[in-house]
Amino acid sequence: MEVDTAASSLQASAKHPLPELEIYCYLLVLIFLIDQKKYNEAKACSSASIAQLKNVNRRTVDVLAARLNFYYSLSYELTTADLAEVRDNLLALHRIATLRHDELGQETLLNLLLRNYHRYNLYDQAEKLRSKAPRFEEHSNQQFCRYLFYLGKIRTIQLEYTDAKEALLQAARKAPVAALGFRVQCNKWAIIVRLLLGEIPERTIFMQKGMEKALRPYFELTNAVRIGDLELFKSVAEKFSSTFSSDQTHNLIFRLGHNVLRTGLRNICISYSRISLADVAEKLSGWMLSKETGDIYSTNEPQIAFNSRIAFCLNMHNEAVRALRFPPNSHKEKESAEKRRERQQQEQELAKHIAEEDDDEF
């Protein structure tokens, strides 16, 4: 009997494993499929794991669930399928994580939704979600860096360049050293934002270890903006158009055209200001005559201005006299006084009538 009881309990535990163990196995299989570039199988596995995850409400699963949500979105992003398919599911998962007070899951899913919206340039919807989502102390430095990066992109599109610069630079500083690709993306957007602010980034930014090749297009773009050469700016924008499109910064490049023109005009003004009048006269082989300044008091202009001011004052005086002669709403005030007397008379009659009734009762 004891052997049968032990065997039955073993079979029951085998049929119903721990939820943590099951979710962990899903996560291992999903990572393996993605490493093997079997994206369709990974997509199916991630969908099955998310369906199972919705039925588990245990705090010990929160960390595994956050990782599983990340690879769920990644598996759809790596396939040719439309990434917008998972948006509704991610919103539902974020709502479930909020109800379960899963703060790490909320951080992860918020960043995944922001990435999803940015993929299709839905920056207004991303800002609405970000502003209404609950905020709390960050539990993961990586997720906080991603949040700052997406916030910087939103602020850039909204023309709030100062806030965007602060968020992007903070994301680049807080990012781990091993996250080279992420830091490169942060620096690319930060360079564009600083150029839009009228600043010129330091050369050391483009010479960071491992970033020289990736930041080369932005270095040439910065050089064109710095010298104010519009033709060079157009050639650089056309030469690296594919790079700017993949980085989603091509629209910001068009905004920089006004900065290039402004810089060029400023350089021209500085150049002309350094030319003395003597050099101009020598170049023209002659001299320049300025128009003689005349005495304005020898003309009729002061008299005309004085007469117009006197006429204005006289008109104002006449209007004030007419306003005193006929006070506004005088008939209305008379009517209101008569109504007031009638009302007081009615009140007195009513009080007298009430007093007479009281006397009759006694």
mmCIF file of N, CA, C and O in Angstrom, residues 9 39 75 124 126-127 135 154 160 169 184 191 194 235 248 264 275 284 300 342 350:
data_model
loop_
_atom_site.group_PDB
_atom_site.id
_atom_site.type_symbol
_atom_site.label_atom_id
_atom_site.label_comp_id
_atom_site.label_asym_id
_atom_site.label_seq_id
_atom_site.Cartn_x
_atom_site.Cartn_y
_atom_site.Cartn_z
ATOM 1 N N SER A 9 1.743 9.312 -6.074
ATOM 2 C CA SER A 9 2.165 10.692 -5.838
ATOM 3 C C SER A 9 3.246 11.114 -6.815
ATOM 4 O O SER A 9 3.291 12.258 -7.263
ATOM 5 N N TYR A 39 13.244 30.845 -36.579
ATOM 6 C CA TYR A 39 12.369 31.893 -36.065
ATOM 7 C C TYR A 39 10.892 31.500 -36.086
ATOM 8 O O TYR A 39 10.135 31.907 -35.194
ATOM 9 N N SER A 75 10.888 37.252 -31.050
ATOM 10 C CA SER A 75 10.641 36.208 -32.046
ATOM 11 C C SER A 75 9.747 36.729 -33.171
ATOM 12 O O SER A 75 9.943 36.372 -34.335
ATOM 13 N N ASP A 124 3.011 59.560 -31.098
ATOM 14 C CA ASP A 124 1.946 60.130 -30.265
ATOM 15 C C ASP A 124 1.324 59.063 -29.364
ATOM 16 O O ASP A 124 1.082 59.301 -28.174
ATOM 17 N N ALA A 126 2.788 56.332 -28.431
ATOM 18 C CA ALA A 126 3.812 55.948 -27.460
ATOM 19 C C ALA A 126 3.865 56.929 -26.293
ATOM 20 O O ALA A 126 3.996 56.521 -25.129
ATOM 21 N N GLU A 127 3.728 58.223 -26.568
ATOM 22 C CA GLU A 127 3.747 59.223 -25.495
ATOM 23 C C GLU A 127 2.505 59.104 -24.613
ATOM 24 O O GLU A 127 2.591 59.262 -23.382
ATOM 25 N N ARG A 135 4.521 54.707 -12.819
ATOM 26 C CA ARG A 135 5.963 54.801 -12.669
ATOM 27 C C ARG A 135 6.334 54.485 -11.234
ATOM 28 O O ARG A 135 5.623 54.826 -10.292
ATOM 29 N N ILE A 154 11.144 60.136 -28.209
ATOM 30 C CA ILE A 154 9.843 60.809 -28.213
ATOM 31 C C ILE A 154 10.023 62.318 -28.068
ATOM 32 O O ILE A 154 9.404 63.114 -28.788
ATOM 33 N N GLU A 160 11.328 68.834 -28.299
ATOM 34 C CA GLU A 160 11.816 69.167 -26.958
ATOM 35 C C GLU A 160 13.255 68.662 -26.844
ATOM 36 O O GLU A 160 13.546 67.663 -26.185
ATOM 37 N N LEU A 169 21.709 61.123 -23.244
ATOM 38 C CA LEU A 169 23.035 61.067 -22.638
ATOM 39 C C LEU A 169 23.023 60.235 -21.360
ATOM 40 O O LEU A 169 23.978 59.495 -21.073
ATOM 41 N N VAL A 184 25.782 52.773 -29.080
ATOM 42 C CA VAL A 184 25.958 53.412 -30.390
ATOM 43 C C VAL A 184 24.675 54.123 -30.815
ATOM 44 O O VAL A 184 24.706 55.274 -31.280
ATOM 45 N N ILE A 191 23.855 62.865 -30.891
ATOM 46 C CA ILE A 191 24.593 63.750 -31.802
ATOM 47 C C ILE A 191 23.626 64.604 -32.624
ATOM 48 O O ILE A 191 23.812 65.824 -32.768
ATOM 49 N N ARG A 194 22.023 67.285 -30.397
ATOM 50 C CA ARG A 194 22.944 68.380 -30.089
ATOM 51 C C ARG A 194 23.145 69.288 -31.300
ATOM 52 O O ARG A 194 23.263 70.512 -31.146
ATOM 53 N N SER A 235 25.428 66.258 -49.968
ATOM 54 C CA SER A 235 26.161 65.088 -50.455
ATOM 55 C C SER A 235 26.314 64.029 -49.368
ATOM 56 O O SER A 235 26.180 62.827 -49.618
ATOM 57 N N GLN A 248 16.462 55.469 -38.468
ATOM 58 C CA GLN A 248 15.250 56.280 -38.296
ATOM 59 C C GLN A 248 15.580 57.731 -37.927
ATOM 60 O O GLN A 248 14.859 58.381 -37.168
ATOM 61 N N GLY A 264 25.998 78.991 -42.249
ATOM 62 C CA GLY A 264 26.635 79.594 -43.414
ATOM 63 C C GLY A 264 26.445 81.102 -43.466
ATOM 64 O O GLY A 264 27.392 81.850 -43.752
ATOM 65 N N ILE A 275 35.978 93.268 -43.176
ATOM 66 C CA ILE A 275 36.457 94.107 -44.272
ATOM 67 C C ILE A 275 36.250 95.571 -43.882
ATOM 68 O O ILE A 275 35.138 95.988 -43.552
ATOM 69 N N LEU A 284 37.001 99.517 -55.016
ATOM 70 C CA LEU A 284 36.123 100.181 -55.965
ATOM 71 C C LEU A 284 36.799 101.320 -56.709
ATOM 72 O O LEU A 284 36.178 101.933 -57.583
ATOM 73 N N ASN A 300 8.026 120.395 -41.482
ATOM 74 C CA ASN A 300 6.699 120.458 -40.876
ATOM 75 C C ASN A 300 6.322 119.200 -40.096
ATOM 76 O O ASN A 300 5.202 119.109 -39.575
ATOM 77 N N GLU A 342 -41.614 98.593 -3.951
ATOM 78 C CA GLU A 342 -42.775 97.706 -4.035
ATOM 79 C C GLU A 342 -42.555 96.432 -3.237
ATOM 80 O O GLU A 342 -43.448 95.933 -2.549
ATOM 81 N N LEU A 350 -47.388 91.633 4.201
ATOM 82 C CA LEU A 350 -47.406 90.212 4.549
ATOM 83 C C LEU A 350 -47.130 90.008 6.036
ATOM 84 O O LEU A 350 -47.797 89.205 6.709
#
